Coordinates of C-alpha atoms in Angstrom, one line a residue:
Chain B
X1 CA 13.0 -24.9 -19.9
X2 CA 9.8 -23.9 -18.1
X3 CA 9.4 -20.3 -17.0
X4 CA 10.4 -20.2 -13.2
X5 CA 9.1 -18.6 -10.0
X6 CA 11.1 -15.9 -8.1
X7 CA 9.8 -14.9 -4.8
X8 CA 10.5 -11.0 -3.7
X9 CA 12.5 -12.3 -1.1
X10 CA 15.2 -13.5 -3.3
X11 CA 15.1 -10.3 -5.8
X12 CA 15.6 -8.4 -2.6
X13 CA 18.5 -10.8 -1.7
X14 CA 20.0 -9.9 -5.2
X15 CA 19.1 -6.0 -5.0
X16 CA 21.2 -5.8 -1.9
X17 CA 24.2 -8.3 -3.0
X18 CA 24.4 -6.1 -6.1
X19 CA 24.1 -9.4 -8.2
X20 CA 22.9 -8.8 -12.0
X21 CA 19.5 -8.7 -12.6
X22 CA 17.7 -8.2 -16.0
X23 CA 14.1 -6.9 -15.5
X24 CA 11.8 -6.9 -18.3
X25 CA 9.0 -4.5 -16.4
X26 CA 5.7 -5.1 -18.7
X27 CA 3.3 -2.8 -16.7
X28 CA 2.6 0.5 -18.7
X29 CA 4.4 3.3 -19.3
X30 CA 3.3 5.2 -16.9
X31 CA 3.3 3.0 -13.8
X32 CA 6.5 2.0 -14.8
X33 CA 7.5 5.8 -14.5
X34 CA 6.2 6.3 -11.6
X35 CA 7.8 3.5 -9.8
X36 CA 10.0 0.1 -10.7
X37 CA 12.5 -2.0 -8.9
X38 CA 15.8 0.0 -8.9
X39 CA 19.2 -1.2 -8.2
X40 CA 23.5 -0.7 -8.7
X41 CA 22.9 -3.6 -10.5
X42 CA 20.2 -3.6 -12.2
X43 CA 19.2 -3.1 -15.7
X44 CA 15.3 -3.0 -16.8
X45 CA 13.3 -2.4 -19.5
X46 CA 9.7 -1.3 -19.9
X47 CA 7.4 -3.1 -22.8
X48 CA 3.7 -3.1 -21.5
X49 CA 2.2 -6.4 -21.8
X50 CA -0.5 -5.3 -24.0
X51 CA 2.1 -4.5 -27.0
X52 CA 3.2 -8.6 -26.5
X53 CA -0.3 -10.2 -26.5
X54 CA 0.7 -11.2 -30.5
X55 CA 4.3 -12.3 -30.1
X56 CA 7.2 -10.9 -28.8
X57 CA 9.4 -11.4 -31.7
X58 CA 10.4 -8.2 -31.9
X59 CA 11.7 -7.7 -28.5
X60 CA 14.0 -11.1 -28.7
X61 CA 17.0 -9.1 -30.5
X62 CA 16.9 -6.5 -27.5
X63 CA 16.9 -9.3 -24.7
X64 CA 20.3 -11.0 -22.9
X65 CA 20.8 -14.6 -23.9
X66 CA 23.6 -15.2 -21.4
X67 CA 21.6 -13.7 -18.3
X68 CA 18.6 -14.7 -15.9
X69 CA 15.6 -12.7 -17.6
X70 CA 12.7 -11.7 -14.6
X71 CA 9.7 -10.6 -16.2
X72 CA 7.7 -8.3 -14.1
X73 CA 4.4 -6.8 -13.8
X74 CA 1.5 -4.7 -11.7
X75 CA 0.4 -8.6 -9.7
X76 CA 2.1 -11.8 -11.6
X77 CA -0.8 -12.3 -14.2
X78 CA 0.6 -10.6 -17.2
X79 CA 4.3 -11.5 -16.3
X80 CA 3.5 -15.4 -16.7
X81 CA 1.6 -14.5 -20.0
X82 CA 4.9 -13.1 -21.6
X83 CA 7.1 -15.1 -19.5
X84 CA 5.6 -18.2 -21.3
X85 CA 5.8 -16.5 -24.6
X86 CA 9.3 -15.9 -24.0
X87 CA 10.2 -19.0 -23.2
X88 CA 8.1 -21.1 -26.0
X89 CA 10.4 -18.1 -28.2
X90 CA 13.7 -20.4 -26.8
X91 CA 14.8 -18.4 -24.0
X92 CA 15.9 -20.2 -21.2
X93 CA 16.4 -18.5 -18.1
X94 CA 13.3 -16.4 -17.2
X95 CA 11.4 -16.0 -14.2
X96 CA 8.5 -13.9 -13.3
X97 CA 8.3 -12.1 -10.2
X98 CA 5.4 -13.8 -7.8
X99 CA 2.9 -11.6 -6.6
X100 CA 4.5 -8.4 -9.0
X101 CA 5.0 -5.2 -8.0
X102 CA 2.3 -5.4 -5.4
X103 CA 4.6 -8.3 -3.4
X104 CA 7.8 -6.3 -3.9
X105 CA 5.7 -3.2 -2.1
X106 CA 5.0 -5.3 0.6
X107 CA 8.6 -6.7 1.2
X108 CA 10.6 -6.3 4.7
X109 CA 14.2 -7.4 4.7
X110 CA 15.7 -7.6 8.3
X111 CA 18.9 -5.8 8.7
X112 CA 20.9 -6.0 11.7
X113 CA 22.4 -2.2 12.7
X114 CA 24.0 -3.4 15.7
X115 CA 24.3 -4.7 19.4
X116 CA 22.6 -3.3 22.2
X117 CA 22.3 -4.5 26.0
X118 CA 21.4 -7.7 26.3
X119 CA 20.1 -7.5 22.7
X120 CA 19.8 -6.2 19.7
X121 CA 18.6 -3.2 16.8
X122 CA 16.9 -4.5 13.8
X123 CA 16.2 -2.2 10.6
X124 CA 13.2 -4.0 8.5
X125 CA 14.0 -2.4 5.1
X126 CA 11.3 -2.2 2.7
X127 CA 12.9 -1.9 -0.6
X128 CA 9.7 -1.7 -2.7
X129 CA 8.5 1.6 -1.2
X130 CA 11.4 2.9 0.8
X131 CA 10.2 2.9 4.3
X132 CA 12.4 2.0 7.3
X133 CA 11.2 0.4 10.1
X134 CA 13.1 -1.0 13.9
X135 CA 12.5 -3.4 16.4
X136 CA 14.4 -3.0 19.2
X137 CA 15.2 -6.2 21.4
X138 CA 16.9 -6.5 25.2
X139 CA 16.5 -9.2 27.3
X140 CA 13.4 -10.8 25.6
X141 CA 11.3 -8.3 25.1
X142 CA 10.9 -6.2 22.3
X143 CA 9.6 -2.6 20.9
X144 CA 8.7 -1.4 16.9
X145 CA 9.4 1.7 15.3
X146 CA 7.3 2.8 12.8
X147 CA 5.2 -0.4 11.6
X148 CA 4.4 -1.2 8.3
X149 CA 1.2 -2.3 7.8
X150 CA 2.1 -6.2 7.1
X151 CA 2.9 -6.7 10.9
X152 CA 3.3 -10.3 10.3
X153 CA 7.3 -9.5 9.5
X154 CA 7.7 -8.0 13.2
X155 CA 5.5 -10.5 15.2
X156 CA 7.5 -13.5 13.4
X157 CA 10.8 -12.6 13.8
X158 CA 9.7 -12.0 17.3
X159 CA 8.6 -14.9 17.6
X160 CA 11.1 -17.3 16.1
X161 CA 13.7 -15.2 18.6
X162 CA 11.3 -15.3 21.7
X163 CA 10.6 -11.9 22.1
X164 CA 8.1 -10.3 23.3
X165 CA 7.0 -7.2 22.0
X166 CA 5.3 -5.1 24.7
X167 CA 5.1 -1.7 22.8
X168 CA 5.2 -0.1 19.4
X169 CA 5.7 3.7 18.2
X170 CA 4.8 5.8 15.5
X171 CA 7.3 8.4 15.4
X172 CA 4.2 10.8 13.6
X173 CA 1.1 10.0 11.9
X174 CA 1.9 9.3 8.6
X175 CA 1.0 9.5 4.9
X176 CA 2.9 7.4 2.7
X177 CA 2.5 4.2 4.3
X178 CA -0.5 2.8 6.4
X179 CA 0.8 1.9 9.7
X180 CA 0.7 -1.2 11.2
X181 CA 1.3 0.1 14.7
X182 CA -1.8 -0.1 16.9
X183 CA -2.5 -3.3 15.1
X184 CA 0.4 -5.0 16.6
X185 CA 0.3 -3.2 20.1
X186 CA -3.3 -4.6 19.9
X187 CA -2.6 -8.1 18.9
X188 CA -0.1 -8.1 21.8
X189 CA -2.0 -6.6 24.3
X190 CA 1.5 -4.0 24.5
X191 CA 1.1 0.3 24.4
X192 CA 1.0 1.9 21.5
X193 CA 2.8 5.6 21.7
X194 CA 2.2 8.2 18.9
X195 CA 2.9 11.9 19.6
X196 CA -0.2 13.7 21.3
X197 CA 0.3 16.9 18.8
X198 CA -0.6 14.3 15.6
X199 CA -3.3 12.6 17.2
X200 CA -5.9 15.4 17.4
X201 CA -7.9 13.7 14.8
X202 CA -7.2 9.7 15.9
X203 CA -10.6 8.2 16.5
X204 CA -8.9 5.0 18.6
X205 CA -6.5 4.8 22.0
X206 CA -3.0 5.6 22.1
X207 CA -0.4 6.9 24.5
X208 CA 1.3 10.2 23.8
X209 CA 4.8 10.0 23.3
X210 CA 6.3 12.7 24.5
X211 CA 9.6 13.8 25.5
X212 CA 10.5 13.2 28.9
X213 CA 8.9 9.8 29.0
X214 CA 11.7 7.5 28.8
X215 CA 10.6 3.6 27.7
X216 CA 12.6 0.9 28.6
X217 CA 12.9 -2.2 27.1
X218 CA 14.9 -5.1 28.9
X219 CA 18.2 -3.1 29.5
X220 CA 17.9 -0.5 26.9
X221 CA 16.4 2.6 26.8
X222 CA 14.0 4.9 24.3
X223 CA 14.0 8.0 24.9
X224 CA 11.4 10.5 22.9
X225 CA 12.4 13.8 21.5
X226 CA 10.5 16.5 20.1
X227 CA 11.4 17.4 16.9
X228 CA 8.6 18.9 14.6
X229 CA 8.6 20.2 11.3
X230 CA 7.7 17.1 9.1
X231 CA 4.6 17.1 11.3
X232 CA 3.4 19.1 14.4
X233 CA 4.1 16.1 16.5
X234 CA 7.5 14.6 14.9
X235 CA 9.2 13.0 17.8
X236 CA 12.5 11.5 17.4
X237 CA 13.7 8.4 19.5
X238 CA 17.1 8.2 21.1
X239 CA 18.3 4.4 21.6
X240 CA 20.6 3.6 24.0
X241 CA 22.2 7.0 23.8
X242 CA 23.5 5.9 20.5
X243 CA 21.2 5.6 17.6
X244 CA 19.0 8.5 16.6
X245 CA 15.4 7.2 14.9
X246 CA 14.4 10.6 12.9
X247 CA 11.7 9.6 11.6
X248 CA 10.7 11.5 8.4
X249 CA 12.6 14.9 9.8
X250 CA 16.2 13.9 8.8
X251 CA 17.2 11.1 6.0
X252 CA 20.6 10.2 4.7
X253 CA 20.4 12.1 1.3
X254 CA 17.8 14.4 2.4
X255 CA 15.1 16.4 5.2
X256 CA 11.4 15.8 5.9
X257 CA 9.2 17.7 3.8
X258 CA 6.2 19.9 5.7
X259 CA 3.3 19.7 3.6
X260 CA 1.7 16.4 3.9
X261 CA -0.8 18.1 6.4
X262 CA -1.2 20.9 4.3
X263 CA 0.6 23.3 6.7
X264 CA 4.2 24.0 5.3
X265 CA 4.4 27.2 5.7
X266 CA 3.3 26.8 9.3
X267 CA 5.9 23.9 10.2
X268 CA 8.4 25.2 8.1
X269 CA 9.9 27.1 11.6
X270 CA 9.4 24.1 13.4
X271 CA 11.5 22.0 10.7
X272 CA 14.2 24.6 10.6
X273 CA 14.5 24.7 14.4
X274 CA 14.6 20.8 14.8
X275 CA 17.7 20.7 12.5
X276 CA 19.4 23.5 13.1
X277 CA 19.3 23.7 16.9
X278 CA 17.8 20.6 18.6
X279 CA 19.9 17.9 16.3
X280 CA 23.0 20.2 16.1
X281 CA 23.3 20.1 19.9
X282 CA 23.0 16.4 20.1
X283 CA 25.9 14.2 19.8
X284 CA 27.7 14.3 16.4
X285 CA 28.6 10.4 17.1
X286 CA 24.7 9.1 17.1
X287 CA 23.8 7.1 14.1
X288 CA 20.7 8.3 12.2
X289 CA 18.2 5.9 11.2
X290 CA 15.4 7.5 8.9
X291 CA 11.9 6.2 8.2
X292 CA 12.8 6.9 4.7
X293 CA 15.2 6.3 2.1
X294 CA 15.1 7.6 -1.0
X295 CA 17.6 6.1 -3.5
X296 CA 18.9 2.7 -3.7
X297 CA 22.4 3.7 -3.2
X298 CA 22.0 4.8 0.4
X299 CA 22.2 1.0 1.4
X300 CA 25.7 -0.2 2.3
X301 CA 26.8 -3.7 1.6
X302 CA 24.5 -5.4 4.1
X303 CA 21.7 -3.4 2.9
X304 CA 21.7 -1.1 6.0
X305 CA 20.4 2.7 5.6
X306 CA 22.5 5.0 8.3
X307 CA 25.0 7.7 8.6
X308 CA 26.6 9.3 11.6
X309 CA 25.1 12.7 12.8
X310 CA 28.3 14.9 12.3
X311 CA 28.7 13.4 8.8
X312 CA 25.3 14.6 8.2
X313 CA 26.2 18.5 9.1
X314 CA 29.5 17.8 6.5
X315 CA 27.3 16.6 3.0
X316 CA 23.4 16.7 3.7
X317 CA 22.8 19.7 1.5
X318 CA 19.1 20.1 3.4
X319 CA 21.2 20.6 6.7
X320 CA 23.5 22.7 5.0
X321 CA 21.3 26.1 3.9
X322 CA 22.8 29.0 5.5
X323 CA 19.9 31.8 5.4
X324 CA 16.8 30.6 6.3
X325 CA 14.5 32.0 3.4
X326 CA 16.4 29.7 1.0
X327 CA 15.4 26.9 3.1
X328 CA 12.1 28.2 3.5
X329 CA 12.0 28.3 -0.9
X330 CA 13.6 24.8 -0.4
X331 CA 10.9 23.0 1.7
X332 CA 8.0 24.8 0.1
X333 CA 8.6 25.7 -3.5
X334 CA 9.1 22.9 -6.3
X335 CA 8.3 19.9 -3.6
X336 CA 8.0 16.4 -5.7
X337 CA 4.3 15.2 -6.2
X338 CA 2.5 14.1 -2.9
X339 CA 2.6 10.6 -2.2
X340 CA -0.1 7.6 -3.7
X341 CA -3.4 8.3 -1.8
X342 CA -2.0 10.5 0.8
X343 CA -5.0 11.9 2.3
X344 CA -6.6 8.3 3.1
X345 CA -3.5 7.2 4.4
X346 CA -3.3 9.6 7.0
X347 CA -7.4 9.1 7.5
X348 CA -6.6 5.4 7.8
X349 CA -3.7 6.0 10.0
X350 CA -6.3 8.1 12.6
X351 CA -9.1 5.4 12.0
X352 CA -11.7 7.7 10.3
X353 CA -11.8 4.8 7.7
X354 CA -10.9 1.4 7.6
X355 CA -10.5 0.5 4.1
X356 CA -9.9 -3.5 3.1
X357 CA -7.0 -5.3 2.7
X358 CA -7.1 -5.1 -1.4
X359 CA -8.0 -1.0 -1.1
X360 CA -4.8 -0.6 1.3
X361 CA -2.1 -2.3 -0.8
X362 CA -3.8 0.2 -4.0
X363 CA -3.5 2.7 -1.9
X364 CA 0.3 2.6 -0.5
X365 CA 1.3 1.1 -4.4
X366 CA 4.2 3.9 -5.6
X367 CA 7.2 5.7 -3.9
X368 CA 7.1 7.1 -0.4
X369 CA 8.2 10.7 -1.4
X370 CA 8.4 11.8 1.6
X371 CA 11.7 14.2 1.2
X372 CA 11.6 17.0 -0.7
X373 CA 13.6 15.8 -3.3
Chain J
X1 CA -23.3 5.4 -24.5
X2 CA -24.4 3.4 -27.9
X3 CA -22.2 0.9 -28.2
X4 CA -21.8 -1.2 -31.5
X5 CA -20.7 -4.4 -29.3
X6 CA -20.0 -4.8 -25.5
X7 CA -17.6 -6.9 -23.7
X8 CA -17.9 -8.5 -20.5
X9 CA -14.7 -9.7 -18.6
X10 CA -15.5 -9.4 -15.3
X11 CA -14.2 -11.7 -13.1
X12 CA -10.9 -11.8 -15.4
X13 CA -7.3 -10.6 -14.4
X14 CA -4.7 -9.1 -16.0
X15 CA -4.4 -9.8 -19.4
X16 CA -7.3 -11.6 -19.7
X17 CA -9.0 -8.1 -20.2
X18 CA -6.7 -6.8 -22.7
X19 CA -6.3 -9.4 -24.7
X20 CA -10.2 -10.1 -25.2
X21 CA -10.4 -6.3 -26.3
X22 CA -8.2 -6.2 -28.6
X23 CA -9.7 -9.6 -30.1
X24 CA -13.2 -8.2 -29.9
X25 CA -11.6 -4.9 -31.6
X26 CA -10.3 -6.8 -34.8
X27 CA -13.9 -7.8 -35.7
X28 CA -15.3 -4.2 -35.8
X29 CA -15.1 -1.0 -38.2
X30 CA -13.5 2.2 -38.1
X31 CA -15.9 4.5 -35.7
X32 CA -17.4 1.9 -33.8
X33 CA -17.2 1.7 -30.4
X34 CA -16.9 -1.2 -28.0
X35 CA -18.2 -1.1 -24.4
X36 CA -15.7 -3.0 -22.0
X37 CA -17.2 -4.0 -18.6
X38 CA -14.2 -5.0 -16.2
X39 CA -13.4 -5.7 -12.5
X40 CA -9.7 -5.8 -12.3
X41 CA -8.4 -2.4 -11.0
X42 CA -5.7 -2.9 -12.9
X43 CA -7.5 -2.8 -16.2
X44 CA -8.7 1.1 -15.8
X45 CA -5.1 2.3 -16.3
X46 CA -4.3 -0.5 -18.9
X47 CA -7.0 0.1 -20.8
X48 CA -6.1 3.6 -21.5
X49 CA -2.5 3.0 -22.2
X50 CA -3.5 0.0 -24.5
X51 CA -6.2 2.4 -26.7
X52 CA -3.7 5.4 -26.5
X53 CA -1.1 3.0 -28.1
X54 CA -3.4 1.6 -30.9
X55 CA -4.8 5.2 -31.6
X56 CA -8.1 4.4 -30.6
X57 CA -10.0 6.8 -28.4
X58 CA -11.1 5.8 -24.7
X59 CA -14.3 8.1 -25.4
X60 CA -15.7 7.5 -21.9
X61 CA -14.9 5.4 -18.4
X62 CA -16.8 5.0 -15.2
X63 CA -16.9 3.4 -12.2
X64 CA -20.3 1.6 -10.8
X65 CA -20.6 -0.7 -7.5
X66 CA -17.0 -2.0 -8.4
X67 CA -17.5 -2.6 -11.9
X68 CA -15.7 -0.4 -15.0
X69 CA -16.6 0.5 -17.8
X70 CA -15.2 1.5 -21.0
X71 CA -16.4 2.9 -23.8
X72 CA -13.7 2.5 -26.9
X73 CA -14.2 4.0 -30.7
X74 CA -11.8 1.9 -33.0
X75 CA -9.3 4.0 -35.2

């Protein structure tokens, strides 16, 4: 049998169903470290490409015969090179992943999180890097939350519903990912908000989110509150009175970290504040949706990242730090690595350079590691 | 860097580069050292890993107008 295609689409459909999957990652050791498609059910092994070139006899007793093998790889051209050797060894089910790693990265999966006037609250999970982004529809018309850069995914899947999408919003200037924000608001002649306090440095036009400024959309309304801490400018964006878009101050499993601008000890008041006062007196009922999430076992069944406010307060440990020089030690001492490239990501994000296409995906490759653990 | 033999796979992706060092690497001696010239990114980290594996030593690598090179002494 020949060696087959598999789009990232459809490992994405697997990742979420919690359908076996047998990955045989052949990028190097490192890389693979770093990063690697994770799952409940999945199983993967590292052998870099380089140790196969001559044969791969010796990995054939240590591969599944009864199970779909996907080969994987940095792009797709080392995973067809073994995935042919594979299969001219007998195998017959392999695949390679098309487009590698570097297509995975750049994945969105739609997820519905629920109803709203009129319309509709998407989350566009991107399983590759763990970023979360929304588009909110009511009434044909349509706002984004924190864009990824392949804006494609939005302006699609507003299209094919007949939306149109009159605004998007950062909810800070960030670091792991390069936005795709003002791109779209651009290409759809809509506004794009980012909070004034991040945008000292932004080289382009923007509208300041701030709080007070309700936006509506069809029936539904945004409605921005400050909450810094991750950033100066972290502004958080109550929908419909009901969901709660944190941004990268509160996730599921864990809270913002406060020194991607190189100012933690500064915002490390700020980050305290927003959780322990400004979120505590909200409603415990509003559903959190994060930019972020860190571990693959914070989907739910449909692949949906959210928790309930109040339930939060009860298991969050990062909400959870009575005296506030252990949380100060928490957010500033032993923080993971910075993210890939995090310093031209935020210059891209402000338009002090405009790297190309090739240099961006490089640049975003790796986790998001945006929590502090 | 003096280089006993140099290798050109620019142009070539991933594995291409790999697998026409370690080609060009059986044909040499002990302590001689091959000059790889590469443009896929993907190579720089590769290549390390690759000569870390094999016990060869990655004397040298460097970066001009988007091309790589390498500079590999043979175990």
């Amino acid at each position: 049998m020949a060696l087959k295609q598999k789009q990232a689409s459809e490992v994405a459909t697997k990742v979420i169903n919690q359908d076996e999957l047998f990955i045989l990652d052949v990028r190097n050791e490192e890389a693979y470290g770093d990063w690697k498609i994770e799952g409940a059910s999945v199983t993967s092994m590292n052998v870099p490409y380089f140790d196969l070139i001559d044969g791969v006899e010796e990995i054939l007793p240590k591969l599944p015969r009864d199970k779909e093998i996907l080969v994987v790889c940095a792009k797709e051209g080392s995973s067809i090179f073994v995935g042919e050797e594979l299969v001219e060894a007998g195998l017959e089910n392999v695949s390679y992943l098309s487009g590698g790693m570097k297509a995975w990265s750049e994945h969105l999966e739609p997820v519905k999180v629920g109803d709203l006037p009129g319309g509709a609250l998407y989350q566009f999970v991107r399983l590759g890097k763990g970023c979360l982004s929304y588009l909110i529809e009511s009434n044909g018309e349509a706002a984004v939350v924190d864009a990824n850069r392949m804006i494609e995914n939005y302006s699609s899947f507003a299209e094919n519903k007949g939306l149109t999408i009159k605004a998007t919003f950062d909810t800070h200037l960030h670091a792991d990912h390069i936005s795709g924000g003002k791109t779209l608001a651009d290409q759809v002649n809509g506004m794009y908000y980012l909070p004034e306090e991040d945008a000292g440095e932004v080289t382009f036009d923007y509208t300041a989110l701030k709080e007070g400024s309700t936006v509506t959309v069809g029936e539904v309304t945004i409605e921005p509150i400050y909450s810094p801490g991750h950033t100066i400018g972290s502004t958080s964006l109550m929908v419909h009175d009901a969901y709660l878009l944190t941004g990268d101050i509160l996730f599921v499993e864990s809270i913002g970290r406060p020194d991607l601008a190189g100012k933690a000890e500064d915002w490390v008041q700020d980050l305290r504040t927003t959780l322990y006062n400004r979120y505590k007196e909200m409603a415990g009922e509003l559903v959190v949706l994060p930019a972020h999430f860190s571990k693959m076992a914070e989907l739910d069944e449909k692949g949906l990242v959210s928790a309930k406010l109040q339930d939060l307060y009860q298991k969050n440990d990062g909400l959870n730090v009575e005296k506030e020089e252990d949380f100060r030690k928490m957010v500033t001492e032993n923080l993971p690595p910075q993210p890939n490239a995090y310093q031209e990501i935020r210059e891209t994000n402000m338009g002090k350079i405009n790297p190309d296409e090739e240099t961006k995906r490089e640049m975003e490759i790796g986790p998001n590691r945006c929590a502090v653990n | 860097m003096d280089a006993q033999k140099t290798l050109d796979t620019k142009g070539l992706a991933c594995p291409m580069p790999i697998v026409k060092t370690k080609k060009a690497m059986k044909d040499m001696e002990s302590g001689e050292v091959l000059e790889v010239q590469a443009t896929d990114k993907g190579a720089q980290s590769d290549l390390a890993a690759w000569a870390k594996s094999g016990g060869h030593e990655l004397m040298k690598s460097e970066e001009t107008d988007g091309v790589f090179y390498f500079w590999i002494k043979k175990a």
